[in-house]
CSV table of C-alpha atoms in Angstrom, one decimal:
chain,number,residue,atom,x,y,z
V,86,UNK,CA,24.2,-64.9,12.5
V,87,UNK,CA,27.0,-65.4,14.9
V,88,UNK,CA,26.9,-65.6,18.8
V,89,UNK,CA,29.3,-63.2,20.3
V,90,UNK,CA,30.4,-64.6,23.8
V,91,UNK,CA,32.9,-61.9,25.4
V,92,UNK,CA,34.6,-62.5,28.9
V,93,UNK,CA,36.7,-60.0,30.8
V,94,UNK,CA,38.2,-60.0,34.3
V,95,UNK,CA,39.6,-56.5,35.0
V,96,UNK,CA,40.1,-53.7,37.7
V,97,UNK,CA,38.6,-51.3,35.8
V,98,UNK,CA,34.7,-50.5,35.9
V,99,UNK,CA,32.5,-51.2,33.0
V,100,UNK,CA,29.6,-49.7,31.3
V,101,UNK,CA,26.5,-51.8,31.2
V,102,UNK,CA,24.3,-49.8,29.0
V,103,UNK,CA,27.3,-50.4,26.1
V,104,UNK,CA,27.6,-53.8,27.0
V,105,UNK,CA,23.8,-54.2,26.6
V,106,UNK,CA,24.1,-52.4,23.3
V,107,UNK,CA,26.7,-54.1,22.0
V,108,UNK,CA,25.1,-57.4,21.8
V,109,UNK,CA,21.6,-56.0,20.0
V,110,UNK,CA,23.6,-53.6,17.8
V,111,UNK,CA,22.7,-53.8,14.2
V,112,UNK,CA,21.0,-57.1,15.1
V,113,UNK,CA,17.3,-57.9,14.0
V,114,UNK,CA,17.4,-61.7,15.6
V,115,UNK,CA,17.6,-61.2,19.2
V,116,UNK,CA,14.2,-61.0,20.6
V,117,UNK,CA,15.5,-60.7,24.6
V,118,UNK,CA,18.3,-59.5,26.4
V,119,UNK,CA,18.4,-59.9,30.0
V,120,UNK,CA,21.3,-58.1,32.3
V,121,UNK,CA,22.4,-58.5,35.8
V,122,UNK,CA,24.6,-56.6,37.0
V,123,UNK,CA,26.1,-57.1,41.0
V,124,UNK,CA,26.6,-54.1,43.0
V,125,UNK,CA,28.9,-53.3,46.5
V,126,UNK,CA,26.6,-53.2,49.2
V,127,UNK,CA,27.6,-51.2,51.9
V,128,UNK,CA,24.6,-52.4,54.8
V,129,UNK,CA,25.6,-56.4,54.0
V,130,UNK,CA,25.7,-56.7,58.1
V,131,UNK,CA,25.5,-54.5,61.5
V,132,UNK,CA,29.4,-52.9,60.9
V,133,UNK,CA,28.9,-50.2,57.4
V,134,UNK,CA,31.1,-52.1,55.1
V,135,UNK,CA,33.7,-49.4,53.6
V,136,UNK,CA,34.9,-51.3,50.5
V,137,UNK,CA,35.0,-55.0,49.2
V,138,UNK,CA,38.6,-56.3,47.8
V,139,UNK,CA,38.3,-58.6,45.3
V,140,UNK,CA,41.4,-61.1,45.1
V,141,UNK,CA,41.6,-63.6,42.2
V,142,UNK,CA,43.5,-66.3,40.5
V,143,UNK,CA,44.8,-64.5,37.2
V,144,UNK,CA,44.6,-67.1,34.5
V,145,UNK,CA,42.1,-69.3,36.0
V,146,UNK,CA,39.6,-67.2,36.3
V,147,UNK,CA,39.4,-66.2,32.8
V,148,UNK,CA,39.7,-69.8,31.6
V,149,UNK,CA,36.9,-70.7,34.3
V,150,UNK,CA,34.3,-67.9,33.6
V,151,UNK,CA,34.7,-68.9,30.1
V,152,UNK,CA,34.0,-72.8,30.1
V,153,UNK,CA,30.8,-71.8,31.8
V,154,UNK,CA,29.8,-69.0,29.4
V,155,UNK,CA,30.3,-72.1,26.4
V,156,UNK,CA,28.5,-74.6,28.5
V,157,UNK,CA,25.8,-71.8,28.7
V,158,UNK,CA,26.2,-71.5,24.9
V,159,UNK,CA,25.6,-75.1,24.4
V,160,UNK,CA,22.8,-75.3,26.8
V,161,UNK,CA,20.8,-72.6,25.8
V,162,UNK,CA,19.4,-71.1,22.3
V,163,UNK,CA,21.8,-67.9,22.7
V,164,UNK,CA,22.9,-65.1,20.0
V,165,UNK,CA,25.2,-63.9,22.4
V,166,UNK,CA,26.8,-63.6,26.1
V,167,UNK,CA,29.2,-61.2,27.8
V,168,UNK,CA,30.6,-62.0,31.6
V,169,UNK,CA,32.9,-59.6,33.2
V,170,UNK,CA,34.1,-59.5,36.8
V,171,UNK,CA,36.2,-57.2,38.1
V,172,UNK,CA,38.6,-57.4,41.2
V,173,UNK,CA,40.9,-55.1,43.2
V,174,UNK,CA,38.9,-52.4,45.7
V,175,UNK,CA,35.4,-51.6,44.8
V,176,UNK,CA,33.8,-49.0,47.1
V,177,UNK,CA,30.0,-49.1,48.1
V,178,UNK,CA,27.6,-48.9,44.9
V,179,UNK,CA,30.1,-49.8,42.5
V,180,UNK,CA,29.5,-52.1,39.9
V,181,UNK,CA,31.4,-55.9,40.8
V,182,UNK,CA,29.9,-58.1,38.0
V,183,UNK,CA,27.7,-58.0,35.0
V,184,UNK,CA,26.3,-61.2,33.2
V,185,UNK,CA,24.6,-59.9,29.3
V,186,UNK,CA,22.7,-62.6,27.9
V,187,UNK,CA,20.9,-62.3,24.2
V,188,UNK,CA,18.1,-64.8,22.9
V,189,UNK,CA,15.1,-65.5,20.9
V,190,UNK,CA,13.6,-65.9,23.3
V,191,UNK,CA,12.7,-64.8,27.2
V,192,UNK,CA,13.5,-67.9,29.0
V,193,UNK,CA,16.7,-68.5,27.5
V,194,UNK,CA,18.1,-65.7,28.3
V,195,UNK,CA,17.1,-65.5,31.9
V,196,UNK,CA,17.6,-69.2,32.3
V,197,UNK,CA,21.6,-68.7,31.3
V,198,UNK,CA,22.0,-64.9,33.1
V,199,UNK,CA,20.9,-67.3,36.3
V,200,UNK,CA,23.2,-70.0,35.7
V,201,UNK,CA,25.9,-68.1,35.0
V,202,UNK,CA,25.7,-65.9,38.3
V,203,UNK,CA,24.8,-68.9,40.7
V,204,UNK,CA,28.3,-70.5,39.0
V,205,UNK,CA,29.9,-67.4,39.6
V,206,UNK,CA,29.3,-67.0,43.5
V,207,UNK,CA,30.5,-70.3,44.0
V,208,UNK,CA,32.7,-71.6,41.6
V,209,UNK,CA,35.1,-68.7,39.8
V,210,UNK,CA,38.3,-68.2,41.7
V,211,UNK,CA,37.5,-64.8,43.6
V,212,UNK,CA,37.7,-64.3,47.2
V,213,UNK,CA,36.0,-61.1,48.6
V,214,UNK,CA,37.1,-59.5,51.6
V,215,UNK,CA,35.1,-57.1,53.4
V,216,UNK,CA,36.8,-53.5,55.2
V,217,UNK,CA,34.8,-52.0,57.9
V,218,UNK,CA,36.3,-49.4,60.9
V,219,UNK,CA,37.4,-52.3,62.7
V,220,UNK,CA,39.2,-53.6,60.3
V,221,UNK,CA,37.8,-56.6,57.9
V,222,UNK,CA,37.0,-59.9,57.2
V,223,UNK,CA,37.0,-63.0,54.0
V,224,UNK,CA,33.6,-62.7,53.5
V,225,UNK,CA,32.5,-66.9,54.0
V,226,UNK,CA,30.8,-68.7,51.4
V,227,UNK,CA,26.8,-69.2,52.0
V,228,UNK,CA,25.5,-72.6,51.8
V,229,UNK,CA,21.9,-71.1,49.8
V,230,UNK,CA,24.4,-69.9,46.8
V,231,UNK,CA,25.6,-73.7,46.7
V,232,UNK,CA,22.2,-74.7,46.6
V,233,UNK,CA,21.0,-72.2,43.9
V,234,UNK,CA,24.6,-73.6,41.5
V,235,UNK,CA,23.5,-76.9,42.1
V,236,UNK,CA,20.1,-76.9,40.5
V,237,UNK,CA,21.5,-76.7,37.5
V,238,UNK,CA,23.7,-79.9,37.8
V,239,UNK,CA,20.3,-82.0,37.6
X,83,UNK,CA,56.4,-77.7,41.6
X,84,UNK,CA,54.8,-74.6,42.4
X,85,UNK,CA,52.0,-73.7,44.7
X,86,UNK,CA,49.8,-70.6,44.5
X,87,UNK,CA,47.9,-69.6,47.7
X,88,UNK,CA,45.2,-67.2,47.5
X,89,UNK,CA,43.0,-64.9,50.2
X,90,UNK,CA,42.9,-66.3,53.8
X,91,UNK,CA,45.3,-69.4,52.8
X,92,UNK,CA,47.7,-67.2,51.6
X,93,UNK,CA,47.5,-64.5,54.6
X,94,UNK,CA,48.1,-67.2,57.3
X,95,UNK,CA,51.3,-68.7,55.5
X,96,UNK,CA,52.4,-64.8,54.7
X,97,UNK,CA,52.9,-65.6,50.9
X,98,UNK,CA,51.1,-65.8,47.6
X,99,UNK,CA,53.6,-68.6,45.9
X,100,UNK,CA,56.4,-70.8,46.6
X,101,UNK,CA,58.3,-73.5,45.0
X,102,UNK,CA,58.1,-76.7,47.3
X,103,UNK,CA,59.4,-80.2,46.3
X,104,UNK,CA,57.7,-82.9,48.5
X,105,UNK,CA,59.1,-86.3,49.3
X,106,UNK,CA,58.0,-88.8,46.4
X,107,UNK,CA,55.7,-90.9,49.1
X,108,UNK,CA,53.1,-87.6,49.3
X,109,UNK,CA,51.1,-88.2,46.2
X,110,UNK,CA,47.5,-86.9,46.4
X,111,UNK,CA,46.3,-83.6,47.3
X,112,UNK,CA,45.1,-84.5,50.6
X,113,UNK,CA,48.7,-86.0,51.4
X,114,UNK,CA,50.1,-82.6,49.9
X,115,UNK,CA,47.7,-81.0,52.7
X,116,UNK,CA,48.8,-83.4,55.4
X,117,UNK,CA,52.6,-82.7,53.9
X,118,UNK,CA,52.2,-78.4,54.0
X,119,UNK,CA,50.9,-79.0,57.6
X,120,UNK,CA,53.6,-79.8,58.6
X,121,UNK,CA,55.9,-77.3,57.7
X,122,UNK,CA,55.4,-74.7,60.2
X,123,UNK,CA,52.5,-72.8,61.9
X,124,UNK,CA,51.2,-70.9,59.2
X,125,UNK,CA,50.4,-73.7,57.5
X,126,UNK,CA,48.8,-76.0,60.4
X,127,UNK,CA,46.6,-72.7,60.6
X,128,UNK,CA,45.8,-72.2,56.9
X,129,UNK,CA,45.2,-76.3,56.8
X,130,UNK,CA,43.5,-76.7,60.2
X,131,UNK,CA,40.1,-77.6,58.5
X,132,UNK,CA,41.5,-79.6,55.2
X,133,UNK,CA,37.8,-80.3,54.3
X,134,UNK,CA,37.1,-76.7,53.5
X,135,UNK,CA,40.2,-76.0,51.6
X,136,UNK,CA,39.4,-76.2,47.8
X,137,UNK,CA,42.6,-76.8,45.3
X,138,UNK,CA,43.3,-76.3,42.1
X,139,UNK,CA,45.8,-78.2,39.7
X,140,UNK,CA,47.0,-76.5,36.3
X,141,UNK,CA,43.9,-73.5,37.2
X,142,UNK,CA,41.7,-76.5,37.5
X,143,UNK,CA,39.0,-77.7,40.0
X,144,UNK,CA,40.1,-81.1,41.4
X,145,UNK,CA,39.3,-83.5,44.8
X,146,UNK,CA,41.6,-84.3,47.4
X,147,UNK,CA,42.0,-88.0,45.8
X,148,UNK,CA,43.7,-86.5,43.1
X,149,UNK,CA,47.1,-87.4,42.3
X,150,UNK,CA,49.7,-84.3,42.1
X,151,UNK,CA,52.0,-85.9,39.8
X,152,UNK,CA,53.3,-84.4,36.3
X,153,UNK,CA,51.3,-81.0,38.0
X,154,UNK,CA,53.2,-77.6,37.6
X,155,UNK,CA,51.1,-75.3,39.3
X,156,UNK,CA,49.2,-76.5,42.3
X,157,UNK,CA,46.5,-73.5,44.1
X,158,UNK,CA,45.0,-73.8,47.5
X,159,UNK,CA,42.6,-71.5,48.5
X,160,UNK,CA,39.1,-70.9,51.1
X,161,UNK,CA,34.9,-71.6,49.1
X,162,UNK,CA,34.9,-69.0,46.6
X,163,UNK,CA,33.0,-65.9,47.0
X,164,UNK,CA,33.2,-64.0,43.7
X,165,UNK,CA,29.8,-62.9,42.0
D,220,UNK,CA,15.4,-46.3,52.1
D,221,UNK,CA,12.6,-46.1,50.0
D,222,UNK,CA,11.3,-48.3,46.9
D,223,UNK,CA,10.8,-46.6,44.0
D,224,UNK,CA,7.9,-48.3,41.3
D,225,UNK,CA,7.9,-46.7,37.7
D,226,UNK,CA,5.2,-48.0,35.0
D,227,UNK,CA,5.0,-46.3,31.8
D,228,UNK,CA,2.7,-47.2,28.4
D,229,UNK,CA,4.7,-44.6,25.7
D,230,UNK,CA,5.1,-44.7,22.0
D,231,UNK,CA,8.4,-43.1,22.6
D,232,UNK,CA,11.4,-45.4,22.8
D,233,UNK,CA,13.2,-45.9,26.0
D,234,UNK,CA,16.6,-45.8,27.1
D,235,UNK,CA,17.4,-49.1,29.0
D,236,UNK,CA,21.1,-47.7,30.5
D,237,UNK,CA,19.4,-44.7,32.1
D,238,UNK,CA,16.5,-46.5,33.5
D,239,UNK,CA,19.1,-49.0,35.1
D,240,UNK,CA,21.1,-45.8,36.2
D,241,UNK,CA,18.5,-44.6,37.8
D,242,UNK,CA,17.0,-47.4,40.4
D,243,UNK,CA,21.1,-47.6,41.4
D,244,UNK,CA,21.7,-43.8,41.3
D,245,UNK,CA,23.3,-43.0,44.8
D,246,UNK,CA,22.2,-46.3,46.3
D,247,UNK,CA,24.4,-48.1,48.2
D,248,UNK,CA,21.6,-50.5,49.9
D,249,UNK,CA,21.2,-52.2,46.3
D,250,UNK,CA,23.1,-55.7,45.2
D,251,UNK,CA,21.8,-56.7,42.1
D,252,UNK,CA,20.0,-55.5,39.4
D,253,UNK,CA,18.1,-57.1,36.4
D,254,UNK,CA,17.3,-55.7,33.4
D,255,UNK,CA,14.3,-57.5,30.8
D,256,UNK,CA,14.6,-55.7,27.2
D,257,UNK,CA,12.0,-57.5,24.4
D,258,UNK,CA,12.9,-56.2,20.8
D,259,UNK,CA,11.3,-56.9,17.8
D,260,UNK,CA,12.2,-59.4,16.1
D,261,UNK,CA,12.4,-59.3,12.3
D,262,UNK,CA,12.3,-63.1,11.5
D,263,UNK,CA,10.2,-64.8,13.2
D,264,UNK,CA,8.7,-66.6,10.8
D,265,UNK,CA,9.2,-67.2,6.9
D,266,UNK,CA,8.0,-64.4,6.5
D,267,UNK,CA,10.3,-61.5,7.3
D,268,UNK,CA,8.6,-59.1,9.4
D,269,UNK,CA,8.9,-54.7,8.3
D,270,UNK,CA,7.8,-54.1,11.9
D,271,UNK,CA,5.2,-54.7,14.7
D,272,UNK,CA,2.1,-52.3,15.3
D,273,UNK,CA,1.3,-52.6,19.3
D,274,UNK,CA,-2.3,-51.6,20.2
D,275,UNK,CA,-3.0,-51.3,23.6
D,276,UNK,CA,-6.1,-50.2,26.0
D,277,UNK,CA,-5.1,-46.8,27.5
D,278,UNK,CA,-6.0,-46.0,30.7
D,279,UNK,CA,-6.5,-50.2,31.4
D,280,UNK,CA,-3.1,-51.2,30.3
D,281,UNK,CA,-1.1,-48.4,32.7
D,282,UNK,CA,-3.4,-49.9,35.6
D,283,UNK,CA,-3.1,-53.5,35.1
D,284,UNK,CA,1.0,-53.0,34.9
D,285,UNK,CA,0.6,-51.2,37.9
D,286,UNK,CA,-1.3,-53.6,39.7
D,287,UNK,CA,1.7,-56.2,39.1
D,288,UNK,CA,4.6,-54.4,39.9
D,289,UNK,CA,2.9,-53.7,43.6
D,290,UNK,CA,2.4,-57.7,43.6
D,291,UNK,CA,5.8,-58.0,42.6
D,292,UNK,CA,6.9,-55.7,45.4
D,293,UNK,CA,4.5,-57.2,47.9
D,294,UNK,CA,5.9,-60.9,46.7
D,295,UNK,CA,9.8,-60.3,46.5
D,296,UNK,CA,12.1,-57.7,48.7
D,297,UNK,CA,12.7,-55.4,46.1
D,298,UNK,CA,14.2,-51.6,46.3
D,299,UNK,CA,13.0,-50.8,42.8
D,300,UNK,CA,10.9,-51.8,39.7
D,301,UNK,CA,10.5,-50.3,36.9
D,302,UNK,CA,8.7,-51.2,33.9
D,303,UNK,CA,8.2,-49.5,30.5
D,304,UNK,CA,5.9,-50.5,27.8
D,305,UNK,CA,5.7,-49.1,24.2
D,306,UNK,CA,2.6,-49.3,21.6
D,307,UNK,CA,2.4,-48.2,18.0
D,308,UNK,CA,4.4,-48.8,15.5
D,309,UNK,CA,7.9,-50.8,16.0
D,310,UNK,CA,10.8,-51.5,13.5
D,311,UNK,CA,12.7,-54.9,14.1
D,312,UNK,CA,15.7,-54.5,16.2
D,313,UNK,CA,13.8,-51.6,18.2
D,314,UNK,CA,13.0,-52.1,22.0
D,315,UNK,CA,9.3,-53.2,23.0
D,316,UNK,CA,9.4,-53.8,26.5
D,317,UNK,CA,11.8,-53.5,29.5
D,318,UNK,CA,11.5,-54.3,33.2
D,319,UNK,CA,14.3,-53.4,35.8
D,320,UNK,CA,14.3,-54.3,39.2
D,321,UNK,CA,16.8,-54.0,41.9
D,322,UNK,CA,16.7,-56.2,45.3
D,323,UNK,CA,19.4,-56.7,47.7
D,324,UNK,CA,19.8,-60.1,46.8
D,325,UNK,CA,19.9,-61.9,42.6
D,326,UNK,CA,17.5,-64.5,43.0
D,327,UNK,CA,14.6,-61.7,44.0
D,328,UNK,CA,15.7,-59.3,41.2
D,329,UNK,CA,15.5,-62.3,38.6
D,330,UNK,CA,12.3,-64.0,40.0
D,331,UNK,CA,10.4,-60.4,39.8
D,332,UNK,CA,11.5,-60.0,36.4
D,333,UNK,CA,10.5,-63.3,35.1
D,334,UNK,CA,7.3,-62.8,37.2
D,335,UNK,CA,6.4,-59.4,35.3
D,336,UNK,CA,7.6,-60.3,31.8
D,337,UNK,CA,5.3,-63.6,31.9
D,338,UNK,CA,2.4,-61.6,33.1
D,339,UNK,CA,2.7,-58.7,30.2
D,340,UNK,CA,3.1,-61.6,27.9
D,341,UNK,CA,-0.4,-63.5,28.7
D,342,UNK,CA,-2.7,-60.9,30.5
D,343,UNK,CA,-1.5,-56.7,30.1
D,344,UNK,CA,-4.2,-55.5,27.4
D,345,UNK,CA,-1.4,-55.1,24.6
D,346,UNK,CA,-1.8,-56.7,21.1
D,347,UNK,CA,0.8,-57.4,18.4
D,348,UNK,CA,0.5,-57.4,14.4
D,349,UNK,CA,2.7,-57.9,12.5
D,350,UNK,CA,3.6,-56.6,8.9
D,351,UNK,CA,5.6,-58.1,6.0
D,352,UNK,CA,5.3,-58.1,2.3
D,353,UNK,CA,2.1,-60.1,1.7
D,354,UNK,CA,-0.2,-57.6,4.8
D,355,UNK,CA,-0.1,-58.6,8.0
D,356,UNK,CA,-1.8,-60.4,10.8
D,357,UNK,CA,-2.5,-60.5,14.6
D,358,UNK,CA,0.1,-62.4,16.5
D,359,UNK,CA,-1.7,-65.8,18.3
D,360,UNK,CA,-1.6,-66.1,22.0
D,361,UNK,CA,0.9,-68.5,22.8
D,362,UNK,CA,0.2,-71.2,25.0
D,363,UNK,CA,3.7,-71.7,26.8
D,364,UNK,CA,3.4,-68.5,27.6
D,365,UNK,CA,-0.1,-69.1,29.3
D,366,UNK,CA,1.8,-71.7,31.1
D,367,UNK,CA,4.5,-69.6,32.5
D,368,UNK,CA,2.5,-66.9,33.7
D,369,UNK,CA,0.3,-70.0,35.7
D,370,UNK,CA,3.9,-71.0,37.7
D,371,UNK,CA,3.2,-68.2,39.6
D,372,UNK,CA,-0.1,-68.7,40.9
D,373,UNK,CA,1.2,-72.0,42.8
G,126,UNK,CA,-23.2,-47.8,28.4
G,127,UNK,CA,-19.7,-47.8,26.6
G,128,UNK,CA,-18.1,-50.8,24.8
G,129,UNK,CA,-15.3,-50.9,23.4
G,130,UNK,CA,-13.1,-53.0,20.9
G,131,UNK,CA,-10.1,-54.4,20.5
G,132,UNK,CA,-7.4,-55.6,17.9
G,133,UNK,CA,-8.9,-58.3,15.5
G,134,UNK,CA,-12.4,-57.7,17.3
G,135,UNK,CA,-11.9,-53.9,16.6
G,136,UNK,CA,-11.4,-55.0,12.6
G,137,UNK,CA,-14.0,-57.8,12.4
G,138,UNK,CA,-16.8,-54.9,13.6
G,139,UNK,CA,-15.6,-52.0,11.9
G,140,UNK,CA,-15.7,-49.4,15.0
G,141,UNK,CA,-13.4,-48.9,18.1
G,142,UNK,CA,-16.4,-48.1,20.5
G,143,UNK,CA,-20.0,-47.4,20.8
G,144,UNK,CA,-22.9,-46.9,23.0
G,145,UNK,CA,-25.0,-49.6,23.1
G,146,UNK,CA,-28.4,-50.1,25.2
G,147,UNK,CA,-29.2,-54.2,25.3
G,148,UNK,CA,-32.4,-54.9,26.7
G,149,UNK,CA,-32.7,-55.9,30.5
G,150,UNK,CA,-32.9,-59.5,30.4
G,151,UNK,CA,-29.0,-59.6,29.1
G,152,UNK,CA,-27.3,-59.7,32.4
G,153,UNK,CA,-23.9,-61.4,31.8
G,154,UNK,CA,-20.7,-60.6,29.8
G,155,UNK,CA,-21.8,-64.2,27.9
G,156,UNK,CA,-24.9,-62.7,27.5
G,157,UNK,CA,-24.1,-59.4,25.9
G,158,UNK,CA,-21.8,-61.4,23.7
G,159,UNK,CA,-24.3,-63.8,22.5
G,160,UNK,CA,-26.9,-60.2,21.8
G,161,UNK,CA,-24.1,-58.4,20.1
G,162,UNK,CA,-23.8,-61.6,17.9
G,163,UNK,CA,-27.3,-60.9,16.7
G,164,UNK,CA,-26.4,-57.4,15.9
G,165,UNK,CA,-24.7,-58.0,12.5
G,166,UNK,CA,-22.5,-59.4,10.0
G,167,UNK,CA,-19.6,-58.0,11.6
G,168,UNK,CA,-20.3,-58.8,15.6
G,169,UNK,CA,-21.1,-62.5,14.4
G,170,UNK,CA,-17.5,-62.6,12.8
G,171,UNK,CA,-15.8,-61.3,15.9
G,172,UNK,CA,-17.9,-63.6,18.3
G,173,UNK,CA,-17.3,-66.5,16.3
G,174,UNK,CA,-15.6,-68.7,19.0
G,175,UNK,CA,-17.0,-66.7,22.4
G,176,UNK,CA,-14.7,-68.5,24.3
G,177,UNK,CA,-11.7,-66.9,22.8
G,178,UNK,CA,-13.3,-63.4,23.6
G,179,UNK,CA,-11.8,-61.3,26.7
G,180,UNK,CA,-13.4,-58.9,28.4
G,181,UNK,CA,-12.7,-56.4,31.0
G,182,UNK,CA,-15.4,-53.9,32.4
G,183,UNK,CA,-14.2,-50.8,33.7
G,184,UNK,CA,-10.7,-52.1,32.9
G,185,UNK,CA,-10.6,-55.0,34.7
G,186,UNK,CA,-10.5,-58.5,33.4
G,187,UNK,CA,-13.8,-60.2,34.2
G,188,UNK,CA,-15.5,-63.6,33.6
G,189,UNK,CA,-18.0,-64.8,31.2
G,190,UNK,CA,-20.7,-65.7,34.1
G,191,UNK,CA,-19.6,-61.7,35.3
G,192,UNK,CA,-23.1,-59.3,35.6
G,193,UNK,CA,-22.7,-56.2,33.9
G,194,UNK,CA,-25.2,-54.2,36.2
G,195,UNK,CA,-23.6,-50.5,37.3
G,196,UNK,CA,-20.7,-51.2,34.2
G,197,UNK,CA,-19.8,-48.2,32.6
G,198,UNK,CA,-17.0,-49.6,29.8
G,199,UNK,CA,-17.2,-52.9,28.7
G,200,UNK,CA,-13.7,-53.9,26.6
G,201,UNK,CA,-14.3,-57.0,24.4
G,202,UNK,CA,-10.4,-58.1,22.9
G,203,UNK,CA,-8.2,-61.3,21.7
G,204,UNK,CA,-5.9,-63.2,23.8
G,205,UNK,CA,-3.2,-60.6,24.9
G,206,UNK,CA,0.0,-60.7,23.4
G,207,UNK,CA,2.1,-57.8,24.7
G,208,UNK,CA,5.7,-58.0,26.1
């Protein structure tokens, strides 16, 4: 059967439980599917964060997210994929970003969900900025997250 | 050619996109950089650390040897920090 | 706030969307969760497979899950784990498994995942056999799955 | 005390549980494996290979070199294969 990869960047939330279900649906191959799904924290430091807003690079991000979800393809034995990442305001317990990853088999799937999330933290064109009562900040890049994409360069 | 800025890059020169058209002798993107400097104090703040500025050429990833010409669309922008 | 462990060992299906629902439900402490779903496959072999009969050890199997998800909680910073488990009888395409956990940061949420799914595979008192046209037969213990479980004794 | 069966081992014997009273010199699960052996057609079938056996008493895994003094339950099963 076919592999079904899917990649949306949009304001809009999305559901995870259909984008779970749309990948096993009517499907008697697919022996794993693992989600992650990235949530607004609101305790990140000292200072209650109010909101994250997510700029991006329309077009490039897109084109981006999806060379990574085909080198995941071609990396891993996968029957199917589904990235999205949304930008704009996103309040405290909101969803930001889900990674769907369908396999044979266990490791597979979380292998790719992993590589696809360490790629996303440090590599797709999205800048988050963080609002607090004294205002906000660009939330700065962490040197661990370039560590954790770069495991998967060797 | 047009250049896109994005999040803090964009906020200290106070706009997302301009159309710039640099002398023919600035032909990398680190000369680009040293060139945008330059051109007033929003951009000697948004370029004050050059190393940490990533850039993008055509929505692509590329080093500051890279030469700019024949691009149409060049991006500048702080480490990403989607995810 | 408080972490919130869930085992259950059910015939009953489960639904994977509400169990990830509700380790984020009015959360705002949470940043990632991971979700595990095993299905049944129906092709794992030659053979096509009408379904899966899972026998378990009551009392023993609820225990031993338990047991793990407090070492995962003891090993990783986790805000929630929860981990379902069915027996009986199982149709291809039809859920088998599922493990959610939720942890302020990804690589927690995916290590206690990996960490739990490896250990039901080798050593939670569950056996597998499968039907198809000619009978059936037990499934074999497989020994990369011994070895993945062992990476987490190191 | 109370034994109980699983899976293939279940099949190969022909009963789920039982009561069963081995005599006092039998004081390690490899022990009572290698008694219940001599029990029958059906234990020799399911103890075949011993070291493939499991065994839990009072549903926790245990060792073949394990006494089974004080053991009220004692689960002999297959190499797991849940998940």
């Amino acid at each position: 059967m076919t592999a079904i990869v899917t990649v949306r960047v949009q304001h809009e939330d999305f559901d995870t439980a259909a984008e779970i279900a749309a990948l096993g649906k009517g499907r008697t191959d697919i022996g794993a599917i693992v989600s992650f799904s990235g949530l607004c924290r609101g305790n990140d430091h000292e200072t209650p964060i109010s909101a994250l807003t997510l700029e991006h690079y329309p077009g490039m991000a897109e084109a981006e997210i999806m060379r990574h979800a085909e080198q995941a393809m071609a990396r891993w034995p996968l029957q199917g994929l589904t990235v999205i990442h949304r930008f704009g305001r996103i309040t405290p317990g909101e969803n930001i970003v889900l990674v769907v990853t369908a396999s044979s088999h266990r490791q597979a799937a979380f292998e790719a969900a992993e590589f696809l999330m360490d790629y996303l933290k440090t590599n797709a064109p999205f800048w988050k900025r963080e609002e607090t009562e004294d205002g906000g900040s660009w939330v700065e890049a962490k040197s661990h997250d370039d560590a954790a994409a770069a495991r998967w360069t060797k | 050619m047009k250049v896109k800025y994005f999040a803090w890059v964009r906020e200290r020169i106070g706009k997302a996109e301009e159309t710039i058209e640099p002398p023919a002798d600035v032909r990398t993107v680190s000369e680009l950089i040293a060139w945008l400097t330059a051109q007033g104090e929003g951009y000697a703040y948004a370029f004050e650390k050059p190393k940490v500025i990533r850039t993008a050429i055509d929505q692509t990833h590329v080093q500051p040897d890279t030469a700019i010409s024949g691009a149409r669309e060049i991006a500048f922008f702080p480490p990403m920090t989607g995810g």
